[in-house]
Amino acid sequence: MYPALSLYIDGQFLGSEGRASEPVFDPASGEVLADLPHASAADLDTAIDAATRAFPAWKAMSAYERYRLLRRAADLLRDRKDHIARVMTREQGKVLAEAAAEVATSADILDWYAEEGRRAYGRVVPGRTAGTRQIVLMEPVGPCAAFTPWNFPALTPIRKIGGALGAGCTLILKAAEETPGTALELVRALHDAGVPAGVVNLVFGVPAQVSEHLIAAKAIRKITFTGSTAVGKHLMKLAADTAKRTTMELGGNAPVIVFPDADLDKAVNTLGFFKFRNAGQVCVSPQRFFVHESLYDRFLDGFTEKAKAVKVGNGLAEGTGMGPLANPRRIEAMERVVADAAARGAKVAAGGERIGNQGNFFQPTVLTDLADDTLSLSQEIFGPVVPVVPFASTDEVLKRANSVDMGLASYAFTRSIDTAQMVSEALESGMVGINTLAISTPETPFGGIKESGHGSEGGIEGLQAYLNVKFVAQA
Ligand code: NAD
């Protein structure tokens, strides 16, 4: 059921013949799933040419026609949800139910952009003199290049595909080499829905080489990237050479503040569920847990119990609560974080170790008694390890919450409307969840500030990211 892998350029699915390639692994077993072809420099040039040639007709197509094609592709994703979810779980590791929910949400995101493309309104501004017209037009930016990571193999590509295509742009997507099967199924749905050749293209390769090649091309007018802050900064520098627009969804390091008036059960249950989703490999994952000292012991007992109860196993197996980490690099990162904490006198309240030596399994882990400069409080963890820290005063906790370079998501639990309002203004992040961690929907903007990047995906902002503003004065 895992698909034979290919590139998709100018409406053609292109296999490994004569191309360099790399194996794709199942993170639950280490088994090789398939061979992934790499795009050659000539393939990348063909993709740039295809996206450039397809752009005028796609831009000129009525927004209603584009809407119909994208809606059809969204329906195909729904029809194929079970298959795509299995492909995703095999290559990425996440629990099958999470993969299925991700495909369903991806279809909804495509619907949203299909519809929003019909509302790419400009405006008419009253002229200063009689008989003059001042018109603001919204026009697609042009051919775009997108780079997406392995943690949400459907969601991150579809946000970029939907935004670009909905606005009338064409796109070359370099999806993650570790999770190519899901990306291929997304473009297959667009192909089968009748999206014309060249409008969307899918390539793989050595990330640094592909991004350098695509970003250097003058024909590419915008780049969009989701991944680590270090890589995002590098791509922004490359984009500067040709003054391209950028959208950057980079790393997070989300604080969670549990205030003394919080609904404790709700906090424990919500965090117990969300923290271990996708094994913590989520950019908006709650990471640094700050719990008021009056609730600390009860919170820690409740949350530790939740962590210990998570059933770790193959994401395809019935009853699994958390799958393997996506790649061996994450295991090494978790071991580094736990060792660093232990070396500075921290205690391990749950987990702390790799499980077995086949597949990338790691125990849900809770750390306490932490020094402020431990890796777990200063760096993005991106895995199932949770530092829990007590706090005494609101001023102190806000200072600590805002002390990192990242500013993607923040969370707070409180019953007070005053605290909710105060904290939603005081936290330095692009998104704030109060008594909830559900901050990512098709209709709402998703994006960070500080070193977590810039620009939004989702919401009306997600479409605007692919539109140029043109002013026309007419006398
Ligand atoms: P990484 O920085 O090597 O890669 C992150 C992603 O960027 C991958 O998909 C990779 O293919 C891509 N990439 C790397 N170099 C690139 C380049 N020069 N041009 C274009 N794309 C490039 O790290 P990793 O080991 O895969 O993941 C580690 C860290 O990345 C995590 O700790 C996390 O901070 C971050 N990350 C963030 C997200 C997110 O959703 N924001 C997703 C995945 C990884």
PDB file of C-alpha atoms and ligand atoms in Angstrom, residues 147-151 156 174 176-178 207-208 211 225-229 231 234-235 249-251 282-283 327 329-330 380-382 408, ligand 1:
ATOM      1  CA  PHE A 147       9.783  23.852   1.498  1.00  0.00           C
ATOM      2  CA  THR A 148       8.002  21.665   4.038  1.00  0.00           C
ATOM      3  CA  PRO A 149       9.099  19.422   6.943  1.00  0.00           C
ATOM      4  CA  TRP A 150       8.323  15.866   7.984  1.00  0.00           C
ATOM      5  CA  ASN A 151       6.250  16.379  11.134  1.00  0.00           C
ATOM      6  CA  THR A 156       2.164  21.937   5.987  1.00  0.00           C
ATOM      7  CA  LYS A 174       9.998  20.499  -2.110  1.00  0.00           C
ATOM      8  CA  ALA A 176      10.476  16.498   3.182  1.00  0.00           C
ATOM      9  CA  GLU A 177      12.475  13.560   1.847  1.00  0.00           C
ATOM     10  CA  GLU A 178      11.537  11.593   4.971  1.00  0.00           C
ATOM     11  CA  PRO A 207      17.521  20.056   0.605  1.00  0.00           C
ATOM     12  CA  ALA A 208      20.350  22.610   0.518  1.00  0.00           C
ATOM     13  CA  SER A 211      16.548  25.299  -2.165  1.00  0.00           C
ATOM     14  CA  PHE A 225       9.271  27.537   4.463  1.00  0.00           C
ATOM     15  CA  THR A 226       8.276  25.555   7.520  1.00  0.00           C
ATOM     16  CA  GLY A 227      11.101  24.095   9.592  1.00  0.00           C
ATOM     17  CA  SER A 228      13.891  25.040  11.948  1.00  0.00           C
ATOM     18  CA  THR A 229      14.892  28.630  12.661  1.00  0.00           C
ATOM     19  CA  VAL A 231      17.410  26.793   8.090  1.00  0.00           C
ATOM     20  CA  HIS A 234      19.635  30.658   5.729  1.00  0.00           C
ATOM     21  CA  LEU A 235      16.768  30.641   3.202  1.00  0.00           C
ATOM     22  CA  GLU A 249       7.054  29.253   9.936  1.00  0.00           C
ATOM     23  CA  LEU A 250       9.996  28.370  12.171  1.00  0.00           C
ATOM     24  CA  GLY A 251      10.560  26.723  15.498  1.00  0.00           C
ATOM     25  CA  VAL A 282       4.863  19.796  16.816  1.00  0.00           C
ATOM     26  CA  CYS A 283       6.070  23.380  16.441  1.00  0.00           C
ATOM     27  CA  ASN A 327      13.908   9.761  12.763  1.00  0.00           C
ATOM     28  CA  ARG A 329      18.032  12.398  15.125  1.00  0.00           C
ATOM     29  CA  ARG A 330      15.075  12.979  17.442  1.00  0.00           C
ATOM     30  CA  GLU A 380      13.071  23.705  21.383  1.00  0.00           C
ATOM     31  CA  ILE A 381      12.672  20.058  22.482  1.00  0.00           C
ATOM     32  CA  PHE A 382      10.534  18.762  19.597  1.00  0.00           C
ATOM     33  CA  LEU A 408       5.206  30.972  18.052  1.00  0.00           C
TER      34      LEU A 408
HETATM   35  P1  NAD B   1      16.672  20.419   9.933  1.00  0.00           P
HETATM   36  O1  NAD B   1      16.843  21.820  10.348  1.00  0.00           O
HETATM   37  O2  NAD B   1      17.823  19.716   9.294  1.00  0.00           O
HETATM   38  O3  NAD B   1      15.443  20.282   8.913  1.00  0.00           O
HETATM   39  C1  NAD B   1      14.175  20.840   9.127  1.00  0.00           C
HETATM   40  C2  NAD B   1      13.441  20.787   7.769  1.00  0.00           C
HETATM   41  O4  NAD B   1      14.092  21.666   6.888  1.00  0.00           O
HETATM   42  C3  NAD B   1      13.516  19.418   7.088  1.00  0.00           C
HETATM   43  O5  NAD B   1      12.296  19.157   6.461  1.00  0.00           O
HETATM   44  C4  NAD B   1      14.630  19.561   6.052  1.00  0.00           C
HETATM   45  O6  NAD B   1      14.408  18.760   4.905  1.00  0.00           O
HETATM   46  C5  NAD B   1      14.528  21.014   5.699  1.00  0.00           C
HETATM   47  N1  NAD B   1      15.801  21.589   5.311  1.00  0.00           N
HETATM   48  C6  NAD B   1      16.995  21.441   5.919  1.00  0.00           C
HETATM   49  N2  NAD B   1      17.948  22.167   5.289  1.00  0.00           N
HETATM   50  C7  NAD B   1      17.324  22.788   4.244  1.00  0.00           C
HETATM   51  C8  NAD B   1      17.755  23.686   3.229  1.00  0.00           C
HETATM   52  N3  NAD B   1      19.017  24.125   3.160  1.00  0.00           N
HETATM   53  N4  NAD B   1      16.839  24.105   2.336  1.00  0.00           N
HETATM   54  C9  NAD B   1      15.547  23.713   2.396  1.00  0.00           C
HETATM   55  N5  NAD B   1      15.082  22.876   3.341  1.00  0.00           N
HETATM   56  C10 NAD B   1      15.957  22.430   4.260  1.00  0.00           C
HETATM   57  O7  NAD B   1      16.257  19.645  11.182  1.00  0.00           O
HETATM   58  P2  NAD B   1      15.551  18.259  11.469  1.00  0.00           P
HETATM   59  O8  NAD B   1      16.534  17.348  12.153  1.00  0.00           O
HETATM   60  O9  NAD B   1      14.808  17.683  10.330  1.00  0.00           O
HETATM   61  O10 NAD B   1      14.543  18.774  12.550  1.00  0.00           O
HETATM   62  C11 NAD B   1      15.122  19.351  13.721  1.00  0.00           C
HETATM   63  C12 NAD B   1      14.529  20.629  14.101  1.00  0.00           C
HETATM   64  O11 NAD B   1      13.823  21.268  13.078  1.00  0.00           O
HETATM   65  C13 NAD B   1      13.536  20.438  15.205  1.00  0.00           C
HETATM   66  O12 NAD B   1      14.183  20.438  16.427  1.00  0.00           O
HETATM   67  C14 NAD B   1      12.634  21.593  15.046  1.00  0.00           C
HETATM   68  O13 NAD B   1      13.171  22.681  15.755  1.00  0.00           O
HETATM   69  C15 NAD B   1      12.708  21.957  13.617  1.00  0.00           C
HETATM   70  N6  NAD B   1      11.506  21.601  12.861  1.00  0.00           N
HETATM   71  C16 NAD B   1      10.477  22.472  12.928  1.00  0.00           C
HETATM   72  C17 NAD B   1       9.312  22.182  12.265  1.00  0.00           C
HETATM   73  C18 NAD B   1       8.141  23.119  12.322  1.00  0.00           C
HETATM   74  O14 NAD B   1       7.032  22.680  12.137  1.00  0.00           O
HETATM   75  N7  NAD B   1       8.358  24.418  12.525  1.00  0.00           N
HETATM   76  C19 NAD B   1       9.202  21.005  11.558  1.00  0.00           C
HETATM   77  C20 NAD B   1      10.290  20.128  11.501  1.00  0.00           C
HETATM   78  C21 NAD B   1      11.451  20.445  12.165  1.00  0.00           C
END
